[in-house]
Coordinates of C-alpha atoms and ligand atoms in Angstrom, one line a residue:
M8 CA 52.5 3.7 -78.8
G9 CA 50.4 6.1 -76.0
L10 CA 50.9 9.4 -75.0
H11 CA 52.4 10.1 -71.8
V12 CA 49.7 11.4 -69.0
F13 CA 51.5 13.7 -67.1
Q14 CA 49.9 15.0 -64.0
P15 CA 49.9 18.5 -62.7
V16 CA 52.0 19.1 -59.3
D17 CA 51.8 21.1 -56.5
L18 CA 55.0 23.5 -56.8
D19 CA 54.9 23.2 -52.6
E20 CA 56.0 19.6 -53.1
I21 CA 58.9 19.8 -55.4
L22 CA 60.0 22.5 -52.9
E23 CA 60.3 20.0 -49.9
G24 CA 63.1 19.9 -47.8
A25 CA 65.7 20.6 -45.3
F26 CA 66.9 24.1 -47.1
R27 CA 63.1 25.0 -48.7
F28 CA 63.2 28.7 -49.0
G29 CA 59.6 30.4 -49.8
G30 CA 56.3 29.8 -49.0
D31 CA 56.2 29.5 -45.2
S32 CA 59.4 28.2 -44.9
W33 CA 62.2 30.9 -44.0
A34 CA 66.3 30.9 -42.8
L35 CA 68.6 33.2 -41.0
L36 CA 70.5 35.2 -42.6
T37 CA 73.4 35.7 -41.1
A38 CA 77.1 37.7 -42.0
G39 CA 79.8 39.3 -40.1
N40 CA 82.8 38.7 -38.4
E41 CA 84.0 37.6 -34.4
E42 CA 83.7 41.5 -33.3
K43 CA 80.4 42.4 -35.3
A44 CA 77.8 40.6 -36.7
N45 CA 73.9 41.0 -37.4
T46 CA 71.1 38.6 -39.2
M47 CA 67.8 38.6 -40.8
T48 CA 64.8 36.4 -41.3
V49 CA 64.5 35.6 -45.2
S50 CA 62.1 33.6 -46.9
W51 CA 63.0 34.3 -51.0
G52 CA 65.7 32.5 -51.9
G53 CA 67.0 29.1 -53.1
I54 CA 69.1 26.9 -54.3
T55 CA 70.6 27.1 -57.6
H56 CA 73.4 25.7 -60.1
V57 CA 75.7 27.8 -62.0
W58 CA 79.2 28.2 -62.8
D59 CA 79.7 24.3 -62.7
K60 CA 79.2 25.2 -59.2
T61 CA 75.8 24.6 -56.7
C62 CA 74.8 27.9 -55.1
A63 CA 72.1 29.7 -52.8
I64 CA 70.4 32.7 -53.8
V65 CA 69.1 35.0 -51.8
Y66 CA 67.2 38.1 -52.1
V67 CA 68.0 41.1 -49.9
R68 CA 66.7 45.1 -50.4
E69 CA 69.7 47.7 -50.3
S70 CA 68.1 49.0 -47.2
R71 CA 69.0 45.7 -44.9
Y72 CA 71.8 46.6 -42.1
T73 CA 72.9 42.5 -42.5
K74 CA 73.7 43.6 -46.1
E75 CA 77.0 45.6 -44.8
F76 CA 78.0 42.5 -43.6
I77 CA 77.4 40.2 -46.4
D78 CA 79.0 43.2 -48.6
A79 CA 82.1 43.7 -46.0
Q80 CA 82.7 40.0 -45.9
K81 CA 81.6 38.6 -49.0
K82 CA 80.3 35.8 -47.1
F83 CA 77.6 34.5 -45.3
S84 CA 75.2 31.3 -43.4
L85 CA 71.9 30.6 -43.8
S86 CA 70.6 28.7 -40.6
F87 CA 68.0 27.1 -40.1
L88 CA 65.5 26.6 -37.0
H89 CA 62.5 24.0 -36.1
H90 CA 60.1 26.7 -38.0
D91 CA 56.9 26.3 -35.1
Q92 CA 59.9 26.7 -32.0
Y93 CA 61.5 29.7 -33.3
K94 CA 58.5 31.5 -34.6
G95 CA 59.0 34.7 -32.5
V96 CA 62.3 34.9 -33.4
K97 CA 61.3 34.6 -37.5
K98 CA 59.0 37.7 -36.9
Y99 CA 61.9 39.5 -34.4
L100 CA 64.7 38.9 -36.8
G101 CA 62.0 39.7 -39.3
S102 CA 60.9 42.9 -38.3
V103 CA 63.5 45.2 -36.0
S104 CA 67.1 46.5 -37.6
G105 CA 70.4 45.7 -36.1
R106 CA 70.8 49.4 -36.7
D107 CA 68.9 49.8 -33.8
E108 CA 69.1 47.0 -31.6
D109 CA 71.6 44.2 -30.3
K110 CA 69.5 41.4 -32.5
I111 CA 71.2 38.1 -31.4
K112 CA 71.6 38.7 -28.0
N113 CA 67.4 40.1 -28.0
A114 CA 66.4 36.8 -29.5
K115 CA 68.7 34.5 -26.9
L116 CA 70.5 33.3 -29.9
N117 CA 74.0 32.2 -29.7
L118 CA 76.6 32.6 -32.4
N119 CA 79.2 30.0 -33.7
F120 CA 81.4 30.3 -36.6
D121 CA 82.8 27.8 -39.0
D122 CA 86.0 29.0 -41.1
G123 CA 85.2 32.6 -39.5
I124 CA 81.6 32.6 -41.2
P125 CA 78.5 33.6 -38.2
F126 CA 76.1 31.3 -38.0
I127 CA 73.1 30.6 -35.3
D128 CA 74.5 27.9 -33.1
E129 CA 70.6 26.9 -32.6
A130 CA 69.9 26.0 -36.2
D131 CA 69.3 22.0 -37.2
N132 CA 70.5 23.1 -40.8
I133 CA 73.5 25.0 -42.2
I134 CA 74.4 26.1 -45.3
L135 CA 78.3 28.7 -46.1
C136 CA 78.4 30.5 -48.6
K137 CA 80.7 32.1 -50.4
V138 CA 79.6 35.3 -52.9
L139 CA 80.4 35.3 -56.4
Y140 CA 77.8 37.6 -57.8
K141 CA 75.3 40.3 -57.0
Q142 CA 73.3 42.3 -58.8
L143 CA 70.5 45.2 -57.9
M144 CA 67.5 44.2 -59.6
K145 CA 66.4 47.4 -62.1
E146 CA 63.1 49.1 -62.7
E147 CA 64.2 48.6 -66.5
N148 CA 64.8 44.7 -66.0
F149 CA 60.8 44.4 -65.4
V150 CA 59.3 42.2 -68.0
N151 CA 56.3 42.4 -65.9
G152 CA 55.8 45.9 -64.9
R153 CA 53.2 44.7 -62.1
L154 CA 55.9 43.8 -60.0
I155 CA 57.4 47.3 -59.5
A156 CA 54.1 48.3 -57.8
D157 CA 53.3 45.2 -56.3
Y158 CA 56.8 45.5 -54.6
Y159 CA 58.8 48.1 -55.0
A160 CA 56.2 50.9 -54.8
K161 CA 59.1 52.8 -52.4
G162 CA 62.1 51.6 -53.8
D163 CA 63.9 49.6 -51.9
Y164 CA 65.0 47.2 -55.3
H165 CA 66.4 44.0 -54.2
Y166 CA 69.9 42.8 -54.3
Y167 CA 70.3 39.1 -55.6
Y168 CA 73.6 37.5 -54.1
I169 CA 74.8 34.1 -56.2
A170 CA 77.0 32.4 -53.8
E171 CA 79.3 29.8 -53.7
I172 CA 78.3 26.9 -50.7
K173 CA 80.9 25.8 -49.4
K174 CA 79.6 23.9 -46.4
V175 CA 76.5 22.1 -45.3
M176 CA 76.2 21.5 -41.8
I177 CA 73.2 19.4 -40.1
R178 CA 72.4 19.2 -36.6
Ligands
FMN12 C1 59.5 35.4 -43.0 C2 60.1 37.0 -43.2 C3 60.7 36.8 -44.6 C4 61.3 37.8 -45.1 N1 62.4 37.4 -46.5 C5 62.9 38.7 -46.4 C6 63.5 38.3 -47.8 O1 64.1 37.7 -47.7 N2 64.7 39.7 -48.0 C7 64.7 40.7 -48.0 O2 65.4 41.8 -47.6 N3 63.8 40.7 -46.2 C8 63.1 39.9 -46.0 N4 62.7 39.8 -44.7 C9 62.6 41.4 -43.8 C10 64.1 41.6 -43.0 O3 64.1 40.5 -42.3 C11 63.8 42.8 -42.2 O4 63.6 43.8 -43.0 C12 64.5 43.0 -41.2 O5 64.2 43.4 -40.0 C13 65.6 42.8 -41.9 O6 66.9 43.7 -40.5 P1 68.2 44.3 -40.5 O7 68.2 45.8 -41.2 O8 68.7 44.0 -39.1 O9 69.5 43.6 -41.5 C14 61.7 39.0 -44.4 C15 60.9 39.0 -42.9 C16 60.0 37.7 -42.8 C17 59.0 38.1 -41.5

């Protein structure tokens, strides 16, 4: 009986798929209602399993306008658009705040709704979520203090939201 031989695997390979976050991949996090909604680019997050449910986890800094809509509705969507075709949209929605501009209109995107949750109609893949848990990251909880210097020199810590996936839609 020989020992198993293990091969190292490139991290990118285990993270492939339509609902991939991170690296070059991104999604639009949209929240609000029929009257008013906002969207922002996110690339941190993923699909996770907790409390016997399949959930999405996203990381949203305190300062994001979109956060106000998530907290008000306790629901949000993740819309995955064609990465190359919507490169400009990714940049625009990830750098301008909805406090200053009507981003969805300016990006020439259309909102659609499912069970009251807004999502981006131009997306290929959509995840609709209901928030179960949110928590603000705290300085004293960082095991690796370098991360504070690297990511929170100006404060504005991330909240993370664990949200039950209620529905997944594919074009
Ligand atoms: C590629 C990319 C990924 C981003 N990922 C995140 C993220 O995961 N979390 C976050 O809080 N901000 C992220 N941002 C920044 C927000 O999208 C950006 O601050 C946006 O303008 C917030 O808009 P709002 O104020 O209208 O909510 C990202 C930006 C880009 C360009």
